[in-house]
Amino acid sequence: MDPVSFLSDLIRVPSPSGDEGPAAEVLAEALLGLGWERSWIDPAGNVLASRGDGLSRVALFGHLDTVPGGPEPMIRGDQVWGRGSVDAKGPLCAMAVAGSRVELPPGVGLVLVAAVGEEVDSRGARHALASGQLEGVRGVVVGEPTGTDGVALSYRGRVLLRLSDSDGGAHRSCDSGPLTRVLMGASRVVSHVSHLEGFSSAVVHMEGEESGGRSARVTLDLRVPVGASALALAEELVPMASGVRVELLEVVEPHSVGAGDPVVSCLRGSIRGVGRNPRLLAKLGTCDFNVLAPLGVPMGVYGPGDPRLDHSDQERLDVGDYLRSIEVLSDAIPRIVSRVCNPQGR
């Protein structure tokens, strides 16, 4: 199958978080056409594919879901447009194509995971961990947009915090009410985080009602740098919002690997092999890379695409960069297998 058509066809099937099913069915069938020996959809909705039969494996871990919206899917000149072209169907398809082409030594397996829910709660990655689907994995390439010559070493952690309050109603002249209390609590949290180096905050949802039964709700997305603790931040912030209900919706710790990590080293060598100078990146977001950290294996993040176009109405992927990333991965995967896998599976 032509790699560009494979990507374009997948982009044309919308897959916003929570509604990945139709795209999962298309992908599972297409992977068999690419040359993966087995493909299936697990109970969480993840698409998995495998090659080889070894107990010692390398995982190519991407995600199928996207944020809603985006430009109309199309191929215009040398660019593939559409939601997910960059984040992250482009990186996912590059791994799928490369993984279908490489030769594997006896006793070594390769598994591709197209996870659901990465954009909201990483439920697909959490299921893959909890269900044992990654048993025997000795190294992981996480597919996210880093640019053809970039390899990400770190992602910040995340605290998702919801503040809410309600009452049966009162005159605002004697009781400022839930809206004021929630907004003041959120203001104290945001102000505190703004003075912490390397941290950031954003209001991602806000709603309220001032008539009748009054209510208010604000959701804050707080990012935590490498070297700090997301859980410690959460515990520090809860008292600052006293007087309203506080819910910790998600706590994800930051994660990083070194420049000498075996997966990172192999990716860097393969980038040099296509005539580029590899760049090492520290990303400001949070992704399944963080969730997979408990595996405790070598891991790096790589994939085509300009991350500045993530989630935008200009999301598009350069075909040349996409094909070059497939070349990089086709060279890197055997290198990674050689570095991290024991063919006997021990």
PDB file of C-alpha atoms in Angstrom, residues 3 6-7 10 27 60-65 84-100 112-115 141-146 302-305 322 325-326:
ATOM      1  CA  PRO A   3       2.310   5.218   2.424  1.00  0.00           C
ATOM      2  CA  PHE A   6      -2.484   4.901   3.844  1.00  0.00           C
ATOM      3  CA  LEU A   7      -2.126   8.132   5.829  1.00  0.00           C
ATOM      4  CA  LEU A  10      -6.905   7.212   7.881  1.00  0.00           C
ATOM      5  CA  LEU A  27      -6.698   0.844  10.560  1.00  0.00           C
ATOM      6  CA  LEU A  60       5.893   1.267  18.416  1.00  0.00           C
ATOM      7  CA  PHE A  61       3.349   3.245  20.425  1.00  0.00           C
ATOM      8  CA  GLY A  62       1.137   5.883  18.816  1.00  0.00           C
ATOM      9  CA  HIS A  63      -2.379   7.154  19.280  1.00  0.00           C
ATOM     10  CA  LEU A  64      -5.417   7.069  17.038  1.00  0.00           C
ATOM     11  CA  ASP A  65      -7.584   9.733  18.654  1.00  0.00           C
ATOM     12  CA  GLY A  84      -4.442  14.189  12.925  1.00  0.00           C
ATOM     13  CA  SER A  85      -1.991  14.657  10.066  1.00  0.00           C
ATOM     14  CA  VAL A  86       0.483  15.977  12.638  1.00  0.00           C
ATOM     15  CA  ASP A  87      -0.989  14.902  15.985  1.00  0.00           C
ATOM     16  CA  ALA A  88      -0.650  12.066  15.631  1.00  0.00           C
ATOM     17  CA  LYS A  89      -1.815   9.945  12.687  1.00  0.00           C
ATOM     18  CA  GLY A  90       1.251  11.040  10.722  1.00  0.00           C
ATOM     19  CA  PRO A  91       3.689   9.634  13.312  1.00  0.00           C
ATOM     20  CA  LEU A  92       1.463   6.570  13.791  1.00  0.00           C
ATOM     21  CA  CYS A  93       1.355   5.774  10.075  1.00  0.00           C
ATOM     22  CA  ALA A  94       5.102   6.339   9.714  1.00  0.00           C
ATOM     23  CA  MET A  95       5.737   3.748  12.437  1.00  0.00           C
ATOM     24  CA  ALA A  96       3.203   1.357  10.912  1.00  0.00           C
ATOM     25  CA  VAL A  97       4.804   1.514   7.461  1.00  0.00           C
ATOM     26  CA  ALA A  98       8.370   1.245   8.757  1.00  0.00           C
ATOM     27  CA  GLY A  99       7.474  -1.551  11.164  1.00  0.00           C
ATOM     28  CA  SER A 100       5.893  -3.562   8.364  1.00  0.00           C
ATOM     29  CA  LEU A 112       2.362  -1.608  17.105  1.00  0.00           C
ATOM     30  CA  VAL A 113      -0.162   0.097  19.376  1.00  0.00           C
ATOM     31  CA  ALA A 114      -2.596   2.762  18.164  1.00  0.00           C
ATOM     32  CA  ALA A 115      -4.025   3.872  21.483  1.00  0.00           C
ATOM     33  CA  VAL A 141       9.311   4.374  20.267  1.00  0.00           C
ATOM     34  CA  VAL A 142       6.454   6.757  21.046  1.00  0.00           C
ATOM     35  CA  GLY A 143       5.014   8.378  17.932  1.00  0.00           C
ATOM     36  CA  GLU A 144       4.480  12.108  18.403  1.00  0.00           C
ATOM     37  CA  PRO A 145       5.424  15.033  16.135  1.00  0.00           C
ATOM     38  CA  THR A 146       9.032  16.054  16.721  1.00  0.00           C
ATOM     39  CA  TYR A 302       9.884  10.550  17.349  1.00  0.00           C
ATOM     40  CA  GLY A 303       7.623  11.374  14.440  1.00  0.00           C
ATOM     41  CA  PRO A 304       7.113  13.668  11.463  1.00  0.00           C
ATOM     42  CA  GLY A 305       5.228  16.925  11.723  1.00  0.00           C
ATOM     43  CA  TYR A 322       6.658  11.964   6.233  1.00  0.00           C
ATOM     44  CA  SER A 325      10.634   9.791   8.752  1.00  0.00           C
ATOM     45  CA  ILE A 326       9.672   6.346   7.440  1.00  0.00           C
TER      46      ILE A 326
END
